[in-house]
PDB file of C-alpha atoms and ligand atoms in Angstrom:
ATOM      1  CA  UNK A 163      73.337 138.428  67.727  1.00 45.00           C
ATOM      2  CA  UNK A 164      71.811 138.080  70.365  1.00 51.00           C
ATOM      3  CA  UNK A 165      73.403 140.708  71.921  1.00 51.00           C
ATOM      4  CA  UNK A 166      72.534 142.741  69.911  1.00 47.00           C
ATOM      5  CA  UNK A 167      69.215 142.742  68.931  1.00 45.00           C
ATOM      6  CA  UNK A 168      69.428 143.347  72.886  1.00 47.00           C
ATOM      7  CA  UNK A 169      71.125 146.036  72.925  1.00 47.00           C
ATOM      8  CA  UNK A 170      68.383 146.957  70.511  1.00 44.00           C
ATOM      9  CA  UNK A 171      65.523 146.144  72.054  1.00 48.00           C
ATOM     10  CA  UNK A 172      66.832 147.944  74.688  1.00 45.00           C
ATOM     11  CA  UNK A 173      67.653 151.010  73.518  1.00 45.00           C
ATOM     12  CA  UNK A 174      63.681 151.231  71.797  1.00 47.00           C
ATOM     13  CA  UNK A 175      62.285 150.127  75.020  1.00 45.00           C
ATOM     14  CA  UNK A 176      64.685 153.530  76.974  1.00 46.00           C
ATOM     15  CA  UNK A 177      63.591 155.552  74.043  1.00 47.00           C
ATOM     16  CA  UNK A 178      60.023 154.474  73.949  1.00 45.00           C
ATOM     17  CA  UNK A 179      59.726 155.596  77.914  1.00 46.00           C
ATOM     18  CA  UNK A 180      60.988 158.998  77.192  1.00 48.00           C
ATOM     19  CA  UNK A 181      58.371 159.379  74.869  1.00 51.00           C
ATOM     20  CA  UNK A 182      55.331 157.744  76.659  1.00 56.00           C
ATOM     21  CA  UNK A 183      56.658 160.436  79.714  1.00 60.00           C
ATOM     22  CA  UNK A 184      53.284 161.358  80.282  1.00 68.00           C
ATOM     23  CA  UNK A 185      50.743 160.123  77.841  1.00 80.00           C
ATOM     24  CA  UNK A 186      50.446 157.337  75.396  1.00 76.00           C
ATOM     25  CA  UNK A 187      51.087 158.177  72.078  1.00 83.00           C
ATOM     26  CA  UNK A 188      48.278 157.352  69.818  1.00 86.00           C
ATOM     27  CA  UNK A 189      47.627 153.526  68.148  1.00 88.00           C
ATOM     28  CA  UNK A 190      44.995 154.164  66.083  1.00 92.00           C
ATOM     29  CA  UNK A 191      43.650 157.943  64.576  1.00 93.00           C
ATOM     30  CA  UNK A 192      41.595 158.444  67.753  1.00 95.00           C
ATOM     31  CA  UNK A 193      40.015 157.481  70.773  1.00 94.00           C
ATOM     32  CA  UNK A 194      36.752 159.143  72.165  1.00 96.00           C
ATOM     33  CA  UNK A 195      35.648 158.967  75.424  1.00 95.00           C
ATOM     34  CA  UNK A 196      33.080 156.869  76.057  1.00 94.00           C
ATOM     35  CA  UNK A 197      31.525 158.126  79.449  1.00 88.00           C
ATOM     36  CA  UNK A 198      29.315 155.802  79.797  1.00 91.00           C
ATOM     37  CA  UNK A 199      32.517 152.908  80.207  1.00 91.00           C
ATOM     38  CA  UNK A 200      32.736 152.180  83.513  1.00 88.00           C
ATOM     39  CA  UNK A 201      36.144 150.054  83.150  1.00 88.00           C
ATOM     40  CA  UNK A 202      38.736 151.814  84.277  1.00 84.00           C
ATOM     41  CA  UNK A 203      41.913 152.394  82.903  1.00 87.00           C
ATOM     42  CA  UNK A 204      44.742 154.610  81.832  1.00 87.00           C
ATOM     43  CA  UNK A 205      42.710 157.496  80.418  1.00 88.00           C
ATOM     44  CA  UNK A 206      39.744 156.430  78.928  1.00 92.00           C
ATOM     45  CA  UNK A 207      38.188 153.438  77.355  1.00 93.00           C
ATOM     46  CA  UNK A 208      37.242 154.268  73.085  1.00 94.00           C
ATOM     47  CA  UNK A 209      33.642 154.983  72.102  1.00 95.00           C
ATOM     48  CA  UNK A 210      33.194 152.957  68.489  1.00 95.00           C
ATOM     49  CA  UNK A 211      34.412 154.757  65.684  1.00 96.00           C
ATOM     50  CA  UNK A 212      32.508 154.275  63.691  1.00 96.00           C
ATOM     51  CA  UNK A 213      29.804 155.409  66.397  1.00 95.00           C
ATOM     52  CA  UNK A 214      31.959 159.249  65.920  1.00 97.00           C
ATOM     53  CA  UNK A 215      30.944 162.400  65.492  1.00 97.00           C
ATOM     54  CA  UNK A 216      31.477 166.547  65.178  1.00 98.00           C
ATOM     55  CA  UNK A 217      30.274 166.872  68.583  1.00 97.00           C
ATOM     56  CA  UNK A 218      32.674 164.500  69.940  1.00 98.00           C
ATOM     57  CA  UNK A 219      35.882 166.586  68.786  1.00 98.00           C
ATOM     58  CA  UNK A 220      34.011 170.181  69.824  1.00 98.00           C
ATOM     59  CA  UNK A 221      33.285 172.408  72.810  1.00 98.00           C
ATOM     60  CA  UNK A 222      31.866 175.518  72.456  1.00 97.00           C
ATOM     61  CA  UNK A 223      32.176 178.723  74.721  1.00 95.00           C
ATOM     62  CA  UNK A 224      35.515 179.817  75.475  1.00 97.00           C
ATOM     63  CA  UNK A 225      34.031 183.298  74.048  1.00 97.00           C
ATOM     64  CA  UNK A 226      31.645 183.256  77.957  1.00 98.00           C
ATOM     65  CA  UNK A 227      32.882 185.314  80.795  1.00 98.00           C
ATOM     66  CA  UNK A 228      33.966 183.248  84.014  1.00 98.00           C
ATOM     67  CA  UNK A 229      32.763 184.786  87.150  1.00 98.00           C
ATOM     68  CA  UNK A 230      35.311 186.084  89.610  1.00 98.00           C
ATOM     69  CA  UNK A 231      33.146 186.987  92.069  1.00 98.00           C
ATOM     70  CA  UNK A 232      34.328 184.781  94.820  1.00 97.00           C
ATOM     71  CA  UNK A 233      37.637 185.062  96.706  1.00 97.00           C
ATOM     72  CA  UNK A 234      40.585 184.596  94.821  1.00 98.00           C
ATOM     73  CA  UNK A 235      38.957 187.185  91.979  1.00 98.00           C
ATOM     74  CA  UNK A 236      39.607 184.861  89.043  1.00 98.00           C
ATOM     75  CA  UNK A 237      37.944 181.826  87.374  1.00 98.00           C
ATOM     76  CA  UNK A 238      39.501 178.889  84.994  1.00 98.00           C
ATOM     77  CA  UNK A 239      36.890 177.578  82.886  1.00 98.00           C
ATOM     78  CA  UNK A 240      38.999 174.055  81.316  1.00 98.00           C
ATOM     79  CA  UNK A 241      38.405 172.115  78.621  1.00 98.00           C
ATOM     80  CA  UNK A 242      40.256 169.083  79.159  1.00 98.00           C
ATOM     81  CA  UNK A 243      39.241 165.230  78.458  1.00 96.00           C
ATOM     82  CA  UNK A 244      35.871 166.000  80.882  1.00 96.00           C
ATOM     83  CA  UNK A 245      34.600 168.683  78.480  1.00 97.00           C
ATOM     84  CA  UNK A 246      36.268 167.465  75.005  1.00 98.00           C
ATOM     85  CA  UNK A 247      35.496 163.658  75.158  1.00 97.00           C
ATOM     86  CA  UNK A 248      38.067 163.704  71.967  1.00 97.00           C
ATOM     87  CA  UNK A 249      40.695 164.357  74.130  1.00 97.00           C
ATOM     88  CA  UNK A 250      41.051 161.371  74.757  1.00 96.00           C
ATOM     89  CA  UNK A 251      44.940 160.524  74.556  1.00 94.00           C
ATOM     90  CA  UNK A 252      45.908 163.368  72.359  1.00 95.00           C
ATOM     91  CA  UNK A 253      48.105 164.789  75.244  1.00 95.00           C
ATOM     92  CA  UNK A 254      47.130 168.290  75.455  1.00 97.00           C
ATOM     93  CA  UNK A 255      44.044 170.206  76.794  1.00 98.00           C
ATOM     94  CA  UNK A 256      43.116 174.167  77.272  1.00 98.00           C
ATOM     95  CA  UNK A 257      41.276 176.191  79.782  1.00 98.00           C
ATOM     96  CA  UNK A 258      40.938 180.229  79.625  1.00 98.00           C
ATOM     97  CA  UNK A 259      41.494 182.259  82.413  1.00 98.00           C
ATOM     98  CA  UNK A 260      38.948 185.640  83.841  1.00 98.00           C
ATOM     99  CA  UNK A 261      40.720 187.597  86.472  1.00 98.00           C
ATOM    100  CA  UNK A 262      38.641 190.473  87.639  1.00 98.00           C
ATOM    101  CA  UNK A 263      40.801 193.501  89.361  1.00 98.00           C
ATOM    102  CA  UNK A 264      43.497 192.619  91.693  1.00 97.00           C
ATOM    103  CA  UNK A 265      42.404 188.776  90.627  1.00 98.00           C
ATOM    104  CA  UNK A 266      44.341 186.005  91.299  1.00 98.00           C
ATOM    105  CA  UNK A 267      44.307 182.588  90.277  1.00 98.00           C
ATOM    106  CA  UNK A 268      46.961 181.551  94.041  1.00 98.00           C
ATOM    107  CA  UNK A 269      49.926 178.886  93.664  1.00 98.00           C
ATOM    108  CA  UNK A 270      49.140 175.957  92.251  1.00 98.00           C
ATOM    109  CA  UNK A 271      50.463 173.156  90.389  1.00 98.00           C
ATOM    110  CA  UNK A 272      49.601 170.616  87.220  1.00 98.00           C
ATOM    111  CA  UNK A 273      51.153 167.355  88.331  1.00 96.00           C
ATOM    112  CA  UNK A 274      50.779 165.621  84.313  1.00 96.00           C
ATOM    113  CA  UNK A 275      51.595 168.661  82.225  1.00 97.00           C
ATOM    114  CA  UNK A 276      53.388 172.272  81.394  1.00 98.00           C
ATOM    115  CA  UNK A 277      51.227 175.300  80.218  1.00 98.00           C
ATOM    116  CA  UNK A 278      51.917 177.591  77.783  1.00 98.00           C
ATOM    117  CA  UNK A 279      49.527 180.476  78.611  1.00 98.00           C
ATOM    118  CA  UNK A 280      48.367 184.265  76.313  1.00 98.00           C
ATOM    119  CA  UNK A 281      47.275 186.974  76.899  1.00 98.00           C
ATOM    120  CA  UNK A 282      43.797 188.417  75.266  1.00 98.00           C
ATOM    121  CA  UNK A 283      43.246 190.850  77.646  1.00 98.00           C
ATOM    122  CA  UNK A 284      44.439 193.161  80.412  1.00 98.00           C
ATOM    123  CA  UNK A 285      48.352 192.473  82.237  1.00 98.00           C
ATOM    124  CA  UNK A 286      49.431 190.399  84.448  1.00 98.00           C
ATOM    125  CA  UNK A 287      52.211 189.422  86.650  1.00 98.00           C
ATOM    126  CA  UNK A 288      52.766 185.626  86.694  1.00 98.00           C
ATOM    127  CA  UNK A 289      55.763 183.855  87.733  1.00 98.00           C
ATOM    128  CA  UNK A 290      56.963 179.947  89.355  1.00 98.00           C
ATOM    129  CA  UNK A 291      59.233 178.266  91.700  1.00 98.00           C
ATOM    130  CA  UNK A 292      62.276 175.868  90.812  1.00 98.00           C
ATOM    131  CA  UNK A 293      62.329 173.275  92.909  1.00 97.00           C
ATOM    132  CA  UNK A 294      64.209 172.397  96.203  1.00 97.00           C
ATOM    133  CA  UNK A 295      66.751 173.706  97.241  1.00 98.00           C
ATOM    134  CA  UNK A 296      67.136 177.005  94.541  1.00 98.00           C
ATOM    135  CA  UNK A 297      63.123 177.250  95.268  1.00 98.00           C
ATOM    136  CA  UNK A 298      64.149 179.687  92.916  1.00 98.00           C
ATOM    137  CA  UNK A 299      60.963 182.448  91.737  1.00 98.00           C
ATOM    138  CA  UNK A 300      61.193 183.373  88.846  1.00 98.00           C
ATOM    139  CA  UNK A 301      58.378 186.048  87.201  1.00 98.00           C
ATOM    140  CA  UNK A 302      57.420 188.299  84.754  1.00 98.00           C
ATOM    141  CA  UNK A 303      54.873 191.024  83.560  1.00 98.00           C
ATOM    142  CA  UNK A 304      52.868 190.150  80.176  1.00 98.00           C
ATOM    143  CA  UNK A 305      50.893 192.346  78.477  1.00 98.00           C
ATOM    144  CA  UNK A 306      48.086 191.148  75.549  1.00 98.00           C
ATOM    145  CA  UNK A 307      49.333 188.884  73.493  1.00 98.00           C
ATOM    146  CA  UNK A 308      52.000 187.402  75.326  1.00 98.00           C
ATOM    147  CA  UNK A 309      53.269 184.208  75.885  1.00 98.00           C
ATOM    148  CA  UNK A 310      54.248 183.109  79.003  1.00 98.00           C
ATOM    149  CA  UNK A 311      55.683 178.684  79.803  1.00 98.00           C
ATOM    150  CA  UNK A 312      55.143 177.361  83.085  1.00 98.00           C
ATOM    151  CA  UNK A 313      57.387 174.424  83.152  1.00 98.00           C
ATOM    152  CA  UNK A 314      55.611 170.606  84.642  1.00 97.00           C
ATOM    153  CA  UNK A 315      55.035 170.159  87.834  1.00 97.00           C
ATOM    154  CA  UNK A 316      56.415 173.872  89.336  1.00 98.00           C
ATOM    155  CA  UNK A 317      54.165 176.195  91.565  1.00 98.00           C
ATOM    156  CA  UNK A 318      52.990 178.541  89.943  1.00 98.00           C
ATOM    157  CA  UNK A 319      50.217 181.347  90.075  1.00 98.00           C
ATOM    158  CA  UNK A 320      49.146 184.517  88.418  1.00 98.00           C
ATOM    159  CA  UNK A 321      47.801 187.879  89.399  1.00 98.00           C
ATOM    160  CA  UNK A 322      46.182 190.723  87.171  1.00 98.00           C
ATOM    161  CA  UNK A 323      48.171 193.564  88.119  1.00 98.00           C
ATOM    162  CA  UNK A 324      45.897 195.570  85.620  1.00 97.00           C
ATOM    163  CA  UNK A 325      43.332 198.395  85.620  1.00 97.00           C
ATOM    164  CA  UNK A 326      40.242 195.794  84.556  1.00 98.00           C
ATOM    165  CA  UNK A 327      39.300 192.585  84.063  1.00 98.00           C
ATOM    166  CA  UNK A 328      42.194 190.347  82.463  1.00 98.00           C
ATOM    167  CA  UNK A 329      41.768 187.085  80.108  1.00 98.00           C
ATOM    168  CA  UNK A 330      44.402 184.215  79.607  1.00 98.00           C
ATOM    169  CA  UNK A 331      44.343 181.387  77.904  1.00 98.00           C
ATOM    170  CA  UNK A 332      46.510 178.463  78.304  1.00 98.00           C
ATOM    171  CA  UNK A 333      46.962 174.669  76.941  1.00 98.00           C
ATOM    172  CA  UNK A 334      47.873 172.004  78.843  1.00 98.00           C
ATOM    173  CA  UNK A 335      50.795 169.435  77.560  1.00 97.00           C
ATOM    174  CA  UNK A 336      47.880 166.859  79.127  1.00 97.00           C
ATOM    175  CA  UNK A 337      44.274 165.853  78.338  1.00 97.00           C
ATOM    176  CA  UNK A 338      43.906 165.582  82.026  1.00 96.00           C
ATOM    177  CA  UNK A 339      46.723 167.940  83.399  1.00 97.00           C
ATOM    178  CA  UNK A 340      45.038 167.708  87.424  1.00 97.00           C
ATOM    179  CA  UNK A 341      45.251 170.647  89.190  1.00 98.00           C
ATOM    180  CA  UNK A 342      46.831 170.936  93.152  1.00 98.00           C
ATOM    181  CA  UNK A 343      46.015 174.264  94.692  1.00 98.00           C
ATOM    182  CA  UNK A 344      48.801 174.754  97.625  1.00 97.00           C
ATOM    183  CA  UNK A 345      46.790 175.972  99.990  1.00 97.00           C
ATOM    184  CA  UNK A 346      43.722 173.751  99.623  1.00 97.00           C
ATOM    185  CA  UNK A 347      46.032 170.873  99.063  1.00 97.00           C
ATOM    186  CA  UNK A 348      47.556 171.570 102.005  1.00 97.00           C
ATOM    187  CA  UNK A 349      44.550 173.006 104.624  1.00 97.00           C
ATOM    188  CA  UNK A 350      41.957 171.985 103.635  1.00 97.00           C
ATOM    189  CA  UNK A 351      42.000 168.136 102.965  1.00 97.00           C
ATOM    190  CA  UNK A 352      39.342 166.348 103.943  1.00 97.00           C
ATOM    191  CA  UNK A 353      40.074 164.071 106.186  1.00 97.00           C
ATOM    192  CA  UNK A 354      42.646 167.349 107.675  1.00 96.00           C
ATOM    193  CA  UNK A 355      46.253 167.397 108.236  1.00 97.00           C
ATOM    194  CA  UNK A 356      46.594 166.741 111.509  1.00 96.00           C
ATOM    195  CA  UNK A 357      47.182 170.513 112.968  1.00 96.00           C
ATOM    196  CA  UNK A 358      50.564 170.011 115.040  1.00 96.00           C
ATOM    197  CA  UNK A 359      52.473 168.396 111.740  1.00 97.00           C
ATOM    198  CA  UNK A 360      51.188 171.291 109.610  1.00 97.00           C
ATOM    199  CA  UNK A 361      52.716 173.606 112.349  1.00 97.00           C
ATOM    200  CA  UNK A 362      56.182 172.370 112.665  1.00 97.00           C
ATOM    201  CA  UNK A 363      56.142 172.299 108.932  1.00 96.00           C
ATOM    202  CA  UNK A 364      55.124 175.676 108.258  1.00 96.00           C
ATOM    203  CA  UNK A 365      56.870 176.699 111.869  1.00 96.00           C
ATOM    204  CA  UNK A 366      53.798 178.172 113.192  1.00 96.00           C
ATOM    205  CA  UNK A 367      51.772 178.972 115.580  1.00 96.00           C
ATOM    206  CA  UNK A 368      49.091 175.982 115.902  1.00 96.00           C
ATOM    207  CA  UNK A 369      46.540 179.271 116.226  1.00 96.00           C
ATOM    208  CA  UNK A 370      47.376 180.029 112.599  1.00 96.00           C
ATOM    209  CA  UNK A 371      47.814 176.616 111.267  1.00 97.00           C
ATOM    210  CA  UNK A 372      43.335 176.323 112.768  1.00 96.00           C
ATOM    211  CA  UNK A 373      42.668 179.374 111.602  1.00 96.00           C
ATOM    212  CA  UNK A 374      44.236 178.642 108.280  1.00 96.00           C
ATOM    213  CA  UNK A 375      42.317 175.001 108.995  1.00 96.00           C
ATOM    214  CA  UNK A 376      39.333 176.576 108.725  1.00 95.00           C
ATOM    215  CA  UNK A 377      39.012 179.061 106.318  1.00 94.00           C
ATOM    216  CA  UNK A 378      40.138 176.108 103.395  1.00 92.00           C
TER     217      UNK A 378
HETATM  218  C1  NAG Q 553      28.582 185.163  90.416  1.00 80.29           C
HETATM  219  O1  NAG Q 553      28.657 184.079  91.912  1.00 80.29           O
HETATM  220  C2  NAG Q 553      28.833 184.800  92.775  1.00 80.29           C
HETATM  221  C3  NAG Q 553      28.683 183.946  94.156  1.00 80.29           C
HETATM  222  O2  NAG Q 553      28.433 183.058  93.686  1.00 80.29           O
HETATM  223  C4  NAG Q 553      27.095 184.854  93.264  1.00 80.29           C
HETATM  224  O3  NAG Q 553      26.039 185.610  93.666  1.00 80.29           O
HETATM  225  C5  NAG Q 553      26.394 185.790  91.191  1.00 80.29           C
HETATM  226  O4  NAG Q 553      25.046 185.607  90.811  1.00 80.29           O
HETATM  227  C6  NAG Q 553      26.874 184.766  90.084  1.00 80.29           C
HETATM  228  N1  NAG Q 553      27.168 186.025  88.733  1.00 80.29           N
HETATM  229  C7  NAG Q 553      26.746 185.696  87.976  1.00 80.29           C
HETATM  230  C8  NAG Q 553      26.664 186.149  86.417  1.00 80.29           C
HETATM  231  O5  NAG Q 553      25.903 184.669  87.718  1.00 80.29           O
END
């Protein structure tokens, strides 16, 4: 009997771990983030549920195009728990992405989320790269209405291949997906990663590394 109970608890522990690999299932109807609470937990402290209002579950403005006048020609407008406190503990978020003609959303990863993206306007060439050692590039050109998924953690990107502006909406499987833009993480860290290491890692002249570091 004791052995059976142990087995049962092991099974429930294991399946619990799998189900909760990214974000815990809610233990109540909601846990609206209380931005004024300075306590630090994995997630954010819940606001008193009796004080919760419709506004806590609401975000306005995703119809507004992002400003793409920048070096990469794209703009992400995020709707994560930071912008929408009602997302706390729910394991989802979204974003609008605007692309100028030739604009790119540069190679990046989301450490805590898969991403499902749908094109509202224009044409996008999208892709992601599988892990080492294959590093296989998987791509697709998307038209209005097409949907594409970027698996959690993998480096991915989008490029506007149409003549006009493009718009996409992305849904992500975390209230706080995180973004690591490869160029910024590698060449723009503060303080900088030493350029000798980067020159060796990228098998490039140190002058090239220094140039990239000064750009990012
Ligand atoms: C868009 O961003 C550029 C560069 O920062 C700025 O000069 C321009 O005024 C912005 N346009 C709008 C409509 O906000």
